[in-house]
CSV table of C-alpha atoms in Angstrom, one decimal:
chain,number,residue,atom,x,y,z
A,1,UNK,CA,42.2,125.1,-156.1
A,2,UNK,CA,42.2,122.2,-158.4
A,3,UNK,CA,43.5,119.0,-158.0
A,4,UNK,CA,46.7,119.1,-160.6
A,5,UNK,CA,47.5,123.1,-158.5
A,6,UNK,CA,47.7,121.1,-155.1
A,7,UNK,CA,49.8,118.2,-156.9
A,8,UNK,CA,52.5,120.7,-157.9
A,9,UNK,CA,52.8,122.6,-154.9
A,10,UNK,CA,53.2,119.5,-152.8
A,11,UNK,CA,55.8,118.1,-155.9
A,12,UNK,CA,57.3,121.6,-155.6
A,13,UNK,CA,57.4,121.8,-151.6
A,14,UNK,CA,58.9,118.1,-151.5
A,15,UNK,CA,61.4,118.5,-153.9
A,16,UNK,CA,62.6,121.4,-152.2
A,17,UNK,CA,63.1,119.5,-149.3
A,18,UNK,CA,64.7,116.6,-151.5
A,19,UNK,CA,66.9,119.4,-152.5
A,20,UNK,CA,67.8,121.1,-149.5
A,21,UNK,CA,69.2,117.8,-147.8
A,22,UNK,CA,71.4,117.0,-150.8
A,23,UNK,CA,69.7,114.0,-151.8
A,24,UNK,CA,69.8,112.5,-155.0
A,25,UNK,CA,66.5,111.5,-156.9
A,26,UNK,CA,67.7,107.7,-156.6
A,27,UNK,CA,68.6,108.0,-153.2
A,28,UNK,CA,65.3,109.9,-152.3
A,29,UNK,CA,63.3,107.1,-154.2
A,30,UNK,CA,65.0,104.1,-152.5
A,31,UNK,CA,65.3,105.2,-148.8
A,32,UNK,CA,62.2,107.9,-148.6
A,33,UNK,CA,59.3,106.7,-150.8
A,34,UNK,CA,60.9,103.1,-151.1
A,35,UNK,CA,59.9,102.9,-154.7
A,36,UNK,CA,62.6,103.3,-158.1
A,37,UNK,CA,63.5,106.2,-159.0
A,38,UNK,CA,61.1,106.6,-162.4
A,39,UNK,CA,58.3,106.9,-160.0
A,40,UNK,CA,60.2,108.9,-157.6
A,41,UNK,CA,60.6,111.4,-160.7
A,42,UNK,CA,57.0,111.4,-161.9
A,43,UNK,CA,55.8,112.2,-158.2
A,44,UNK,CA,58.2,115.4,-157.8
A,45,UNK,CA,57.4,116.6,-160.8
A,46,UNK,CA,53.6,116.5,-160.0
A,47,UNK,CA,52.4,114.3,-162.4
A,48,UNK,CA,51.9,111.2,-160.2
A,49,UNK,CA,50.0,112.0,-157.0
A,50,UNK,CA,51.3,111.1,-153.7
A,51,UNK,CA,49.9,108.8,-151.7
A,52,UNK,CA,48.8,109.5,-147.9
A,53,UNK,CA,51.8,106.9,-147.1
A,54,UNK,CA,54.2,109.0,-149.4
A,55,UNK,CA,53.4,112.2,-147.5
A,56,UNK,CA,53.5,110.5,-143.8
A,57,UNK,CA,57.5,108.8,-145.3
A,58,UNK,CA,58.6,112.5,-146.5
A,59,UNK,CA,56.9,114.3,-143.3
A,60,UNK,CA,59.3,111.9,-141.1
A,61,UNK,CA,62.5,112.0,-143.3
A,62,UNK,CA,62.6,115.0,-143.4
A,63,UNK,CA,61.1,116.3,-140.3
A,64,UNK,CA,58.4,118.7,-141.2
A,65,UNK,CA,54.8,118.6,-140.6
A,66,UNK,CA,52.4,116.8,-143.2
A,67,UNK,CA,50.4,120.2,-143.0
A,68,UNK,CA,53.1,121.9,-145.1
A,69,UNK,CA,53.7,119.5,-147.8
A,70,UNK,CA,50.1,119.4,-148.8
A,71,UNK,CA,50.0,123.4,-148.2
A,72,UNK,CA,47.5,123.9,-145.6
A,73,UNK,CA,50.5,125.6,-143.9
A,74,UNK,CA,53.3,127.7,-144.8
A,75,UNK,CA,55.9,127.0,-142.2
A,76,UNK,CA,57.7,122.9,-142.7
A,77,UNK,CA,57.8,123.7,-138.4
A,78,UNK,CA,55.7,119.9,-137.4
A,79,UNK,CA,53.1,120.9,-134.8
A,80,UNK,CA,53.3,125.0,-135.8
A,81,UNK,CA,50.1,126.5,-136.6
A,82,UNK,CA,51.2,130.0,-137.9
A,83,UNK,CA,51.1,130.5,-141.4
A,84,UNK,CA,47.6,128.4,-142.2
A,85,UNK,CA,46.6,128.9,-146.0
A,86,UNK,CA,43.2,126.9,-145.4
């Protein structure tokens, strides 16, 4: 799978979760990634790449295991095994 395939499902997965708990772009960049919201925006829509940090700050805000936001796993469940893509 290349690189810019694995970016967009981990933009797609993440701001799905963004989604899901009502939180704004702004809000998500300030109090999740702790960065402004311009970058927030070019890392959800897969055009920035997340950083290891970025992935460990969404796994915990949101609670869901870092397995599922970079896809090696289908289910957000932190410490489930069942649904392994690898």
């Amino acid at each position: 799978m290349p690189n810019r395939t694995i970016d967009k499902l981990m933009a797609d997965r993440v701001d799905r979760l963004r989604r899901q708990a009502n939180m704004t772009q702004q809000r998500y960049a300030a109090e999740v990634l702790h960065c402004s919201q311009g970058t927030a925006s070019t890392k959800l829509a897969g055009k920035t790449r997340m950083s290891s940090s970025d992935v460990l700050n969404i796994a915990k805000a949101f609670n869901v295991s870092t397995d599922y936001i970079y896809g090696l796993s289908d289910s957000p469940e932190p410490g489930c095994q069942e649904g392994v893509t690898a």
